[in-house]
Structures are given as C-alpha cells and as structure tokens.
Amino acid sequence: MFKSKLFNIGYLSEKQTNWFWFVTLFFVLVNIFSLSRGFYPFSFLPVALILIFLAFVSFEKTLLLILFFVPLSIRLKELIPSSGVDLYLPTEPLLFLLLLLLISQLLLGRINYKKVLHHPVTLAIVFYLFWMAVTSATSTLPLVSVKYFLVHLWFLSGFYFLSIMIFKNPANFKRYFVVYLAAMVLVIFYADRKSTRLNSSHIPLSRMPSSA
C-alpha cells in the first residue's frame, strides 16, 4: 500500500510506472555524472523532449513558443565554447524540426499550399532559395554556405509558410504580437538592469582624484 501511494502513477500500469522511475533515476545519475565532468547541456534534455513532443502535437503552439524564444535565444558557443557548430538555442533546432514536419505533411498531402505556392511573394522566395542552393554547391566554403542556406530555409518555412497557416485564424494575430512583446519586455528589462549595474560601478569624473 505504501509503495502504490508513493510511487505509482495513476494513469500508468505497474510495468510502465517501473519503467518511468527507472528512466528517471537513470537520467538523474547520468546528469550528475555529466555535471561533475562540466558537461551542462545534458540537463536540458527533458526540456528538449517536451519541445519535440509539442512540435508533433501542434504547429501553432510550437511556432508561438519559437516566437517567444527568438529574443531570448542563446548561442551554442556561449554554452560550449569548443563547439565547432554555432546555433541559437532553442530557436534554430525547433525551426529545423518544424521544417522536417512541414515537408512530411506536404508529402502526405495533409497541407494544401497550392494557392500560396502561386503567389508572387512565394515564387520570389522559392527562386531566392533555389539560387542560394546553387551558389552553396559551388562555394569555396561549402559548410558555411550550406549552414547559411539551411538557416534561411527553416526560418522561411516557420515564419512564412507556417505563419500563413496559423494566421487563417484572426485571433492568432493578437497572440503573435503579445507573445513577441512579452519576450521583448523581458529582454529590455534585463538589458536595463545590466546597464544600471554597469553605470553604478563607474566612478564619476568629478569624483576622481586629480593628478595635478
């Protein structure tokens, strides 16, 4: 009875509950080992899994979440200076995941973009991406060029093609604005506090001792 009240999860079977606690304990132990070795990104694995799950559940909520994280994104090199790849976390990995999901939905015929694809703006974007792909293939720095092309591809897929889909609901215009504004307020508040601390640490010129 003690075991069932303390460790059992109501909507899971006993076997599933045992696996849940085994995986949880395994993650905690591995994370402790990683932190002791100075490897911190492993701690973000649960958050990454939740974001991946959300991307499969709802394009709309994932795109709004990405929009919120855009001003708050952190460069990978700031977390891992020795990293050979630089990304903005968690924005760019999520946009790349949305790109893959968008392509799969188009191939399965679950999303109809026929009207959008014939729009002049869309045709200009497609030509721009096509020419960028051609120049990337002939670039003297292919890795840099391919990364540059992919960044444009997943940003356009998220903030153009998917935005068209979610803006079919007029209420999302307000949500889009509010989410981005909320993130920007946090950035402005942080920048203002940091600037205040830096200014307060400086000694005014009128108080500096004269050398004369």
PDB file of C-alpha atoms in Angstrom:
ATOM      1  CA  MET A   1       0.000   0.000   0.000  1.00  0.00           C
ATOM      2  CA  PHE A   2       2.827   2.390   0.857  1.00  0.00           C
ATOM      3  CA  LYS A   3       4.504   1.648  -2.457  1.00  0.00           C
ATOM      4  CA  SER A   4       1.376   2.221  -4.525  1.00  0.00           C
ATOM      5  CA  LYS A   5       0.577   5.567  -2.897  1.00  0.00           C
ATOM      6  CA  LEU A   6       4.101   6.943  -3.079  1.00  0.00           C
ATOM      7  CA  PHE A   7       5.476   5.623  -6.365  1.00  0.00           C
ATOM      8  CA  ASN A   8       2.528   4.584  -8.520  1.00  0.00           C
ATOM      9  CA  ILE A   9       1.334   6.932 -11.278  1.00  0.00           C
ATOM     10  CA  GLY A  10      -2.419   6.600 -11.644  1.00  0.00           C
ATOM     11  CA  TYR A  11      -2.748   6.579 -15.454  1.00  0.00           C
ATOM     12  CA  LEU A  12       0.181   4.157 -15.989  1.00  0.00           C
ATOM     13  CA  SER A  13       0.268   0.436 -15.456  1.00  0.00           C
ATOM     14  CA  GLU A  14       2.626  -1.043 -12.875  1.00  0.00           C
ATOM     15  CA  LYS A  15       5.110  -2.039 -15.585  1.00  0.00           C
ATOM     16  CA  GLN A  16       5.003   1.420 -17.181  1.00  0.00           C
ATOM     17  CA  THR A  17       5.426   3.029 -13.757  1.00  0.00           C
ATOM     18  CA  ASN A  18       8.504   0.911 -13.076  1.00  0.00           C
ATOM     19  CA  TRP A  19       9.986   1.945 -16.415  1.00  0.00           C
ATOM     20  CA  PHE A  20       9.196   5.604 -15.687  1.00  0.00           C
ATOM     21  CA  TRP A  21      11.070   5.563 -12.384  1.00  0.00           C
ATOM     22  CA  PHE A  22      13.936   3.557 -13.909  1.00  0.00           C
ATOM     23  CA  VAL A  23      14.397   6.083 -16.738  1.00  0.00           C
ATOM     24  CA  THR A  24      14.071   8.992 -14.289  1.00  0.00           C
ATOM     25  CA  LEU A  25      16.682   7.536 -11.935  1.00  0.00           C
ATOM     26  CA  PHE A  26      18.976   6.737 -14.870  1.00  0.00           C
ATOM     27  CA  PHE A  27      18.698  10.313 -16.164  1.00  0.00           C
ATOM     28  CA  VAL A  28      19.418  11.771 -12.710  1.00  0.00           C
ATOM     29  CA  LEU A  29      22.536   9.621 -12.293  1.00  0.00           C
ATOM     30  CA  VAL A  30      23.834  10.365 -15.798  1.00  0.00           C
ATOM     31  CA  ASN A  31      23.097  14.067 -15.328  1.00  0.00           C
ATOM     32  CA  ILE A  32      25.000  14.138 -12.019  1.00  0.00           C
ATOM     33  CA  PHE A  33      27.955  12.470 -13.747  1.00  0.00           C
ATOM     34  CA  SER A  34      27.754  14.949 -16.663  1.00  0.00           C
ATOM     35  CA  LEU A  35      27.647  17.946 -14.323  1.00  0.00           C
ATOM     36  CA  SER A  36      30.635  16.622 -12.386  1.00  0.00           C
ATOM     37  CA  ARG A  37      32.529  16.479 -15.699  1.00  0.00           C
ATOM     38  CA  GLY A  38      31.494  20.010 -16.622  1.00  0.00           C
ATOM     39  CA  PHE A  39      29.062  18.921 -19.375  1.00  0.00           C
ATOM     40  CA  TYR A  40      25.936  21.014 -18.748  1.00  0.00           C
ATOM     41  CA  PRO A  41      23.797  20.675 -21.944  1.00  0.00           C
ATOM     42  CA  PHE A  42      22.595  17.192 -20.909  1.00  0.00           C
ATOM     43  CA  SER A  43      20.497  18.893 -18.213  1.00  0.00           C
ATOM     44  CA  PHE A  44      18.318  20.407 -20.937  1.00  0.00           C
ATOM     45  CA  LEU A  45      17.338  17.014 -22.383  1.00  0.00           C
ATOM     46  CA  PRO A  46      13.879  16.869 -20.682  1.00  0.00           C
ATOM     47  CA  VAL A  47      13.075  20.354 -21.971  1.00  0.00           C
ATOM     48  CA  ALA A  48      14.180  19.342 -25.478  1.00  0.00           C
ATOM     49  CA  LEU A  49      11.962  16.245 -25.388  1.00  0.00           C
ATOM     50  CA  ILE A  50       8.954  18.302 -24.273  1.00  0.00           C
ATOM     51  CA  LEU A  51       9.535  20.790 -27.113  1.00  0.00           C
ATOM     52  CA  ILE A  52       9.842  17.966 -29.665  1.00  0.00           C
ATOM     53  CA  PHE A  53       6.584  16.454 -28.385  1.00  0.00           C
ATOM     54  CA  LEU A  54       4.874  19.852 -28.671  1.00  0.00           C
ATOM     55  CA  ALA A  55       6.078  20.217 -32.276  1.00  0.00           C
ATOM     56  CA  PHE A  56       4.348  16.956 -33.200  1.00  0.00           C
ATOM     57  CA  VAL A  57       1.156  17.906 -31.346  1.00  0.00           C
ATOM     58  CA  SER A  58       0.597  21.482 -32.584  1.00  0.00           C
ATOM     59  CA  PHE A  59       2.310  23.578 -35.262  1.00  0.00           C
ATOM     60  CA  GLU A  60       0.550  26.679 -33.951  1.00  0.00           C
ATOM     61  CA  LYS A  61       1.672  26.399 -30.314  1.00  0.00           C
ATOM     62  CA  THR A  62       5.211  25.460 -31.343  1.00  0.00           C
ATOM     63  CA  LEU A  63       5.540  28.463 -33.644  1.00  0.00           C
ATOM     64  CA  LEU A  64       4.262  30.803 -30.924  1.00  0.00           C
ATOM     65  CA  LEU A  65       6.754  29.261 -28.496  1.00  0.00           C
ATOM     66  CA  ILE A  66       9.578  29.755 -31.012  1.00  0.00           C
ATOM     67  CA  LEU A  67       8.492  33.361 -31.467  1.00  0.00           C
ATOM     68  CA  PHE A  68       8.726  33.856 -27.696  1.00  0.00           C
ATOM     69  CA  PHE A  69      12.240  32.370 -27.633  1.00  0.00           C
ATOM     70  CA  VAL A  70      13.598  34.422 -30.562  1.00  0.00           C
ATOM     71  CA  PRO A  71      14.693  37.422 -28.429  1.00  0.00           C
ATOM     72  CA  LEU A  72      15.789  35.070 -25.618  1.00  0.00           C
ATOM     73  CA  SER A  73      17.875  32.639 -27.671  1.00  0.00           C
ATOM     74  CA  ILE A  74      21.399  31.762 -26.554  1.00  0.00           C
ATOM     75  CA  ARG A  75      24.309  30.931 -28.845  1.00  0.00           C
ATOM     76  CA  LEU A  76      25.608  27.390 -28.541  1.00  0.00           C
ATOM     77  CA  LYS A  77      29.207  28.680 -28.414  1.00  0.00           C
ATOM     78  CA  GLU A  78      28.369  30.573 -25.230  1.00  0.00           C
ATOM     79  CA  LEU A  79      27.413  27.283 -23.583  1.00  0.00           C
ATOM     80  CA  ILE A  80      30.086  25.142 -25.264  1.00  0.00           C
ATOM     81  CA  PRO A  81      32.957  27.371 -26.485  1.00  0.00           C
ATOM     82  CA  SER A  82      34.750  24.415 -28.067  1.00  0.00           C
ATOM     83  CA  SER A  83      31.734  23.546 -30.244  1.00  0.00           C
ATOM     84  CA  GLY A  84      32.506  23.500 -33.958  1.00  0.00           C
ATOM     85  CA  VAL A  85      28.876  24.334 -34.800  1.00  0.00           C
ATOM     86  CA  ASP A  86      27.116  27.507 -33.744  1.00  0.00           C
ATOM     87  CA  LEU A  87      23.340  27.607 -33.308  1.00  0.00           C
ATOM     88  CA  TYR A  88      20.854  29.750 -31.466  1.00  0.00           C
ATOM     89  CA  LEU A  89      19.143  27.631 -28.812  1.00  0.00           C
ATOM     90  CA  PRO A  90      16.364  26.614 -28.676  1.00  0.00           C
ATOM     91  CA  THR A  91      15.070  28.564 -31.695  1.00  0.00           C
ATOM     92  CA  GLU A  92      17.010  27.082 -34.607  1.00  0.00           C
ATOM     93  CA  PRO A  93      16.702  23.366 -33.661  1.00  0.00           C
ATOM     94  CA  LEU A  94      12.944  23.827 -33.225  1.00  0.00           C
ATOM     95  CA  LEU A  95      12.645  25.594 -36.577  1.00  0.00           C
ATOM     96  CA  PHE A  96      14.601  22.776 -38.212  1.00  0.00           C
ATOM     97  CA  LEU A  97      12.221  20.242 -36.640  1.00  0.00           C
ATOM     98  CA  LEU A  98       9.234  22.244 -37.903  1.00  0.00           C
ATOM     99  CA  LEU A  99      10.795  22.273 -41.376  1.00  0.00           C
ATOM    100  CA  LEU A 100      11.018  18.469 -41.379  1.00  0.00           C
ATOM    101  CA  LEU A 101       7.435  18.162 -40.132  1.00  0.00           C
ATOM    102  CA  LEU A 102       6.218  20.649 -42.744  1.00  0.00           C
ATOM    103  CA  ILE A 103       7.918  18.703 -45.554  1.00  0.00           C
ATOM    104  CA  SER A 104       6.431  15.421 -44.297  1.00  0.00           C
ATOM    105  CA  GLN A 105       2.926  16.943 -44.086  1.00  0.00           C
ATOM    106  CA  LEU A 106       3.257  18.315 -47.634  1.00  0.00           C
ATOM    107  CA  LEU A 107       4.403  14.946 -48.979  1.00  0.00           C
ATOM    108  CA  LEU A 108       1.499  13.198 -47.238  1.00  0.00           C
ATOM    109  CA  GLY A 109      -0.940  15.729 -48.689  1.00  0.00           C
ATOM    110  CA  ARG A 110      -2.213  16.884 -45.290  1.00  0.00           C
ATOM    111  CA  ILE A 111      -1.430  20.537 -46.009  1.00  0.00           C
ATOM    112  CA  ASN A 112      -2.641  22.290 -49.160  1.00  0.00           C
ATOM    113  CA  TYR A 113      -0.444  25.197 -50.229  1.00  0.00           C
ATOM    114  CA  LYS A 114      -1.482  25.417 -53.894  1.00  0.00           C
ATOM    115  CA  LYS A 115      -2.772  28.994 -53.648  1.00  0.00           C
ATOM    116  CA  VAL A 116       0.211  30.092 -51.592  1.00  0.00           C
ATOM    117  CA  LEU A 117       2.748  28.495 -53.930  1.00  0.00           C
ATOM    118  CA  HIS A 118       1.420  30.501 -56.894  1.00  0.00           C
ATOM    119  CA  HIS A 119       1.640  33.816 -55.047  1.00  0.00           C
ATOM    120  CA  PRO A 120       4.325  36.218 -56.411  1.00  0.00           C
ATOM    121  CA  VAL A 121       5.969  36.571 -52.976  1.00  0.00           C
ATOM    122  CA  THR A 122       6.229  32.790 -52.650  1.00  0.00           C
ATOM    123  CA  LEU A 123       7.677  32.460 -56.153  1.00  0.00           C
ATOM    124  CA  ALA A 124      10.278  35.131 -55.322  1.00  0.00           C
ATOM    125  CA  ILE A 125      11.212  33.285 -52.109  1.00  0.00           C
ATOM    126  CA  VAL A 126      11.468  29.938 -53.915  1.00  0.00           C
ATOM    127  CA  PHE A 127      13.708  31.458 -56.607  1.00  0.00           C
ATOM    128  CA  TYR A 128      15.832  33.092 -53.894  1.00  0.00           C
ATOM    129  CA  LEU A 129      16.262  29.749 -52.058  1.00  0.00           C
ATOM    130  CA  PHE A 130      16.951  27.908 -55.328  1.00  0.00           C
ATOM    131  CA  TRP A 131      19.684  30.355 -56.314  1.00  0.00           C
ATOM    132  CA  MET A 132      21.153  30.225 -52.825  1.00  0.00           C
ATOM    133  CA  ALA A 133      21.292  26.407 -53.070  1.00  0.00           C
ATOM    134  CA  VAL A 134      23.087  26.651 -56.429  1.00  0.00           C
ATOM    135  CA  THR A 135      25.665  29.107 -55.116  1.00  0.00           C
ATOM    136  CA  SER A 136      26.154  27.000 -51.970  1.00  0.00           C
ATOM    137  CA  ALA A 137      27.034  23.993 -54.141  1.00  0.00           C
ATOM    138  CA  THR A 138      29.750  25.985 -55.912  1.00  0.00           C
ATOM    139  CA  SER A 139      31.004  27.818 -52.825  1.00  0.00           C
ATOM    140  CA  THR A 140      34.645  27.736 -51.728  1.00  0.00           C
ATOM    141  CA  LEU A 141      33.350  27.331 -48.138  1.00  0.00           C
ATOM    142  CA  PRO A 142      30.627  24.701 -48.612  1.00  0.00           C
ATOM    143  CA  LEU A 143      29.927  24.059 -44.907  1.00  0.00           C
ATOM    144  CA  VAL A 144      29.409  27.753 -44.189  1.00  0.00           C
ATOM    145  CA  SER A 145      27.242  28.177 -47.281  1.00  0.00           C
ATOM    146  CA  VAL A 146      25.086  25.118 -46.538  1.00  0.00           C
ATOM    147  CA  LYS A 147      24.553  26.303 -42.956  1.00  0.00           C
ATOM    148  CA  TYR A 148      23.601  29.751 -44.278  1.00  0.00           C
ATOM    149  CA  PHE A 149      21.149  28.156 -46.721  1.00  0.00           C
ATOM    150  CA  LEU A 150      19.568  25.897 -44.071  1.00  0.00           C
ATOM    151  CA  VAL A 151      19.123  28.811 -41.668  1.00  0.00           C
ATOM    152  CA  HIS A 152      17.194  30.742 -44.327  1.00  0.00           C
ATOM    153  CA  LEU A 153      15.217  27.639 -45.262  1.00  0.00           C
ATOM    154  CA  TRP A 154      13.947  26.836 -41.763  1.00  0.00           C
ATOM    155  CA  PHE A 155      13.304  30.482 -40.863  1.00  0.00           C
ATOM    156  CA  LEU A 156      11.217  30.988 -44.010  1.00  0.00           C
ATOM    157  CA  SER A 157       9.374  27.700 -43.505  1.00  0.00           C
ATOM    158  CA  GLY A 158       8.429  28.700 -39.960  1.00  0.00           C
ATOM    159  CA  PHE A 159       7.839  32.435 -40.221  1.00  0.00           C
ATOM    160  CA  TYR A 160       6.347  32.468 -43.724  1.00  0.00           C
ATOM    161  CA  PHE A 161       4.689  29.196 -44.714  1.00  0.00           C
ATOM    162  CA  LEU A 162       3.549  28.100 -41.251  1.00  0.00           C
ATOM    163  CA  SER A 163       2.616  31.662 -40.301  1.00  0.00           C
ATOM    164  CA  ILE A 164       0.251  31.771 -43.279  1.00  0.00           C
ATOM    165  CA  MET A 165      -1.444  28.653 -41.928  1.00  0.00           C
ATOM    166  CA  ILE A 166      -1.895  29.900 -38.366  1.00  0.00           C
ATOM    167  CA  PHE A 167      -2.979  33.392 -39.464  1.00  0.00           C
ATOM    168  CA  LYS A 168      -6.075  31.876 -41.033  1.00  0.00           C
ATOM    169  CA  ASN A 169      -7.397  32.303 -37.507  1.00  0.00           C
ATOM    170  CA  PRO A 170      -7.613  36.111 -36.936  1.00  0.00           C
ATOM    171  CA  ALA A 171      -7.169  35.644 -33.170  1.00  0.00           C
ATOM    172  CA  ASN A 172      -3.595  34.488 -33.787  1.00  0.00           C
ATOM    173  CA  PHE A 173      -2.571  37.975 -34.944  1.00  0.00           C
ATOM    174  CA  LYS A 174      -3.053  39.231 -31.390  1.00  0.00           C
ATOM    175  CA  ARG A 175      -1.381  36.141 -29.880  1.00  0.00           C
ATOM    176  CA  TYR A 176       1.587  36.571 -32.230  1.00  0.00           C
ATOM    177  CA  PHE A 177       2.044  40.202 -31.166  1.00  0.00           C
ATOM    178  CA  VAL A 178       1.529  39.569 -27.430  1.00  0.00           C
ATOM    179  CA  VAL A 179       3.965  36.624 -27.307  1.00  0.00           C
ATOM    180  CA  TYR A 180       6.751  38.525 -29.056  1.00  0.00           C
ATOM    181  CA  LEU A 181       6.101  41.665 -26.998  1.00  0.00           C
ATOM    182  CA  ALA A 182       6.290  39.671 -23.738  1.00  0.00           C
ATOM    183  CA  ALA A 183       9.702  38.282 -24.687  1.00  0.00           C
ATOM    184  CA  MET A 184      10.975  41.713 -25.742  1.00  0.00           C
ATOM    185  CA  VAL A 185       9.863  43.211 -22.412  1.00  0.00           C
ATOM    186  CA  LEU A 186      11.984  40.605 -20.607  1.00  0.00           C
ATOM    187  CA  VAL A 187      14.981  41.435 -22.820  1.00  0.00           C
ATOM    188  CA  ILE A 188      14.549  45.186 -22.290  1.00  0.00           C
ATOM    189  CA  PHE A 189      14.216  44.709 -18.519  1.00  0.00           C
ATOM    190  CA  TYR A 190      17.363  42.535 -18.417  1.00  0.00           C
ATOM    191  CA  ALA A 191      19.354  44.961 -20.577  1.00  0.00           C
ATOM    192  CA  ASP A 192      18.214  47.904 -18.476  1.00  0.00           C
ATOM    193  CA  ARG A 193      19.170  46.206 -15.193  1.00  0.00           C
ATOM    194  CA  LYS A 194      22.566  45.187 -16.589  1.00  0.00           C
ATOM    195  CA  SER A 195      23.207  48.699 -17.878  1.00  0.00           C
ATOM    196  CA  THR A 196      22.235  50.155 -14.492  1.00  0.00           C
ATOM    197  CA  ARG A 197      24.680  47.877 -12.667  1.00  0.00           C
ATOM    198  CA  LEU A 198      27.488  48.774 -15.072  1.00  0.00           C
ATOM    199  CA  ASN A 199      26.824  52.505 -14.750  1.00  0.00           C
ATOM    200  CA  SER A 200      26.663  52.327 -10.953  1.00  0.00           C
ATOM    201  CA  SER A 201      30.081  50.630 -10.866  1.00  0.00           C
ATOM    202  CA  HIS A 202      31.736  53.526 -12.728  1.00  0.00           C
ATOM    203  CA  ILE A 203      33.285  56.389 -10.764  1.00  0.00           C
ATOM    204  CA  PRO A 204      32.081  59.818 -11.947  1.00  0.00           C
ATOM    205  CA  LEU A 205      34.850  62.021 -13.396  1.00  0.00           C
ATOM    206  CA  SER A 206      34.073  64.782 -10.872  1.00  0.00           C
ATOM    207  CA  ARG A 207      34.907  62.395  -8.019  1.00  0.00           C
ATOM    208  CA  MET A 208      38.137  61.065  -9.498  1.00  0.00           C
ATOM    209  CA  PRO A 209      41.311  62.336  -7.734  1.00  0.00           C
ATOM    210  CA  SER A 210      43.172  64.992  -9.653  1.00  0.00           C
ATOM    211  CA  SER A 211      46.718  64.223 -10.785  1.00  0.00           C
ATOM    212  CA  ALA A 212      47.657  67.886 -10.659  1.00  0.00           C
TER     213      ALA A 212
END
